[in-house]
CSV table of C-alpha atoms in Angstrom, one decimal:
chain,number,residue,atom,x,y,z
A,1297,MET,CA,-98.7,30.4,-28.2
A,1298,SER,CA,-96.9,30.5,-32.2
A,1299,TYR,CA,-93.4,32.2,-32.8
A,1300,LEU,CA,-92.6,33.6,-35.8
A,1301,CYS,CA,-90.3,32.4,-37.6
A,1302,GLU,CA,-88.5,35.9,-38.8
A,1303,ILE,CA,-88.4,38.5,-36.2
A,1304,PRO,CA,-88.9,41.5,-38.8
A,1305,LEU,CA,-85.5,43.2,-38.8
A,1306,GLN,CA,-87.5,46.6,-38.4
A,1307,LEU,CA,-88.6,45.7,-34.6
A,1308,ILE,CA,-85.3,45.6,-33.7
A,1309,ASN,CA,-83.6,48.7,-35.0
A,1310,LEU,CA,-86.2,50.7,-33.2
A,1311,TYR,CA,-85.7,48.8,-30.0
A,1312,ALA,CA,-82.1,49.1,-30.8
A,1313,ALA,CA,-82.9,52.7,-30.8
A,1314,ALA,CA,-84.7,53.7,-28.2
A,1315,ALA,CA,-83.4,51.4,-25.8
A,1316,ASN,CA,-80.4,52.8,-23.1
A,1317,ARG,CA,-82.2,56.4,-24.5
A,1318,TRP,CA,-84.0,57.3,-21.8
A,1319,ARG,CA,-82.3,57.0,-17.8
A,1320,GLY,CA,-83.2,59.7,-16.1
A,1321,CYS,CA,-84.6,63.6,-16.2
A,1322,ASP,CA,-83.1,64.7,-19.5
A,1323,TRP,CA,-84.7,68.0,-20.0
A,1324,LYS,CA,-84.6,71.2,-18.1
A,1325,THR,CA,-85.7,70.8,-14.6
A,1326,GLU,CA,-86.4,73.3,-11.8
A,1327,PHE,CA,-87.5,71.5,-9.4
A,1328,GLY,CA,-88.8,72.5,-6.3
A,1329,PRO,CA,-88.4,76.4,-4.3
A,1330,ALA,CA,-84.8,76.4,-4.7
A,1331,ARG,CA,-85.4,76.0,-8.4
A,1332,LEU,CA,-82.5,72.8,-9.1
A,1333,ASN,CA,-81.3,72.2,-12.9
A,1334,LEU,CA,-81.5,68.2,-12.5
A,1335,ALA,CA,-81.5,67.1,-16.4
A,1336,ASN,CA,-78.6,64.8,-17.1
A,1337,LEU,CA,-77.8,64.5,-13.1
A,1338,ARG,CA,-78.2,60.8,-11.7
A,1339,SER,CA,-79.3,59.7,-8.0
A,1340,VAL,CA,-77.0,58.5,-6.9
A,1341,GLN,CA,-75.3,62.0,-7.3
A,1342,LEU,CA,-77.5,63.6,-6.2
A,1343,HIS,CA,-76.9,61.5,-2.9
A,1344,LEU,CA,-73.7,62.7,-2.6
A,1345,LEU,CA,-74.7,66.4,-2.4
A,1346,VAL,CA,-77.1,65.5,0.4
A,1347,SER,CA,-74.2,64.1,1.9
A,1348,ALA,CA,-72.4,67.2,1.4
A,1349,THR,CA,-74.7,70.0,2.9
A,1350,ALA,CA,-76.9,70.9,5.2
A,1351,GLY,CA,-80.7,72.0,6.3
A,1352,GLN,CA,-82.3,73.5,3.6
A,1353,GLU,CA,-80.1,72.8,1.4
A,1354,SER,CA,-79.4,69.5,2.3
A,1355,GLN,CA,-83.7,69.7,2.7
A,1356,ASN,CA,-83.5,71.0,-1.3
A,1357,TRP,CA,-81.9,67.6,-2.9
A,1358,ALA,CA,-82.6,64.8,-1.2
A,1359,GLU,CA,-86.3,65.9,-2.6
A,1360,ALA,CA,-85.0,66.4,-5.7
A,1361,GLU,CA,-83.1,63.0,-5.6
A,1362,SER,CA,-86.7,61.1,-4.1
A,1363,TRP,CA,-88.0,62.4,-7.9
A,1364,LEU,CA,-85.8,60.9,-9.3
A,1365,GLN,CA,-85.3,58.1,-8.5
A,1366,GLN,CA,-88.5,57.8,-9.0
A,1367,VAL,CA,-87.8,59.3,-13.1
A,1368,GLU,CA,-85.2,56.2,-12.6
A,1369,LYS,CA,-87.7,54.2,-12.2
A,1370,ASP,CA,-89.8,54.4,-14.0
A,1371,ALA,CA,-87.0,55.0,-17.0
A,1372,TYR,CA,-86.1,51.7,-16.2
A,1373,LEU,CA,-89.9,49.6,-16.0
A,1374,ALA,CA,-90.6,51.3,-19.8
A,1375,GLU,CA,-88.1,50.0,-20.8
A,1376,ASP,CA,-88.3,46.7,-19.3
A,1377,ALA,CA,-92.0,46.9,-21.0
A,1378,ALA,CA,-90.9,47.5,-23.7
A,1379,TYR,CA,-88.5,44.5,-24.6
A,1380,ARG,CA,-91.0,42.6,-23.2
A,1381,ALA,CA,-93.3,43.9,-26.3
A,1382,THR,CA,-90.7,42.3,-28.4
A,1383,ARG,CA,-90.2,39.3,-27.0
A,1384,GLN,CA,-94.6,38.3,-26.9
A,1385,TYR,CA,-94.6,39.7,-30.6
A,1386,VAL,CA,-91.3,37.6,-31.3
A,1387,ALA,CA,-93.8,34.9,-29.2
A,1388,GLY,CA,-96.9,35.4,-31.3
A,1389,ASP,CA,-98.0,37.0,-29.0
A,1390,LEU,CA,-99.1,40.2,-30.6
A,1391,ARG,CA,-101.9,40.9,-27.4
A,1392,GLY,CA,-100.0,41.5,-25.2
A,1393,ALA,CA,-97.0,42.5,-27.7
A,1394,VAL,CA,-99.2,46.6,-27.9
A,1395,ALA,CA,-100.1,46.0,-24.4
A,1396,SER,CA,-96.7,46.1,-23.0
A,1397,ILE,CA,-95.5,48.7,-24.9
A,1398,ASN,CA,-98.3,51.0,-23.6
A,1399,GLU,CA,-97.5,50.5,-20.6
A,1400,ALA,CA,-94.4,51.6,-21.8
A,1401,CYS,CA,-95.2,54.8,-23.0
A,1402,LYS,CA,-97.7,55.1,-20.9
A,1403,LEU,CA,-94.4,55.6,-18.5
A,1404,GLU,CA,-92.8,57.5,-21.3
A,1405,ALA,CA,-96.0,60.4,-21.2
A,1406,GLN,CA,-95.3,61.5,-17.3
A,1407,TYR,CA,-92.2,62.7,-18.3
A,1408,HIS,CA,-91.4,63.4,-22.5
A,1409,ALA,CA,-94.3,65.2,-24.9
A,1410,GLU,CA,-91.8,63.3,-27.7
A,1411,LEU,CA,-91.7,59.2,-27.1
A,1412,VAL,CA,-88.4,57.5,-27.4
A,1413,TRP,CA,-91.4,54.2,-27.2
A,1414,ALA,CA,-93.9,55.7,-29.8
A,1415,PRO,CA,-91.8,54.2,-33.0
A,1416,LEU,CA,-91.6,50.7,-31.3
A,1417,ARG,CA,-95.7,50.8,-30.5
A,1418,ASP,CA,-96.7,52.0,-33.2
A,1419,PHE,CA,-94.5,49.4,-35.5
A,1420,LEU,CA,-95.8,47.0,-33.5
A,1421,ARG,CA,-99.9,48.7,-33.7
A,1422,SER,CA,-99.3,48.8,-37.6
A,1423,GLU,CA,-98.2,45.2,-37.9
A,1424,VAL,CA,-101.4,43.4,-35.2
A,1425,ALA,CA,-103.2,46.0,-37.8
A,1426,LYS,CA,-102.7,43.7,-40.7
A,1427,ILE,CA,-103.6,41.0,-39.0
A,1428,GLY,CA,-106.4,42.8,-38.6
A,1429,GLY,CA,-105.9,41.4,-34.4
A,1430,MET,CA,-106.7,44.5,-33.0
């Protein structure tokens, strides 16, 4: 595996611009029969609501908590895949970098129309295309 001598500033900037931007539900929702708006809430906050309520209301919050946990997990996995993509690129594994950033975008696409990781994906794809690697 060959290592690139210089890390492109654009790669660093694109990763830094997207890192920590998507952590969970950052859009308006109408979740479940209670039509709960979960925008900008975290699953740990909902855990408190599950404990503080009873009956159907508690069940609604519990279902929302479970869903938010999945969103947060996917956001974490997407960021991890994007980080892995940058490391693979620097290590000279361009195909691996593109595969990893595609994984990040696929995870995020379940939730966002405009992907946080798309600019980094586009950069990596263009870099690979420049050398005819894909």
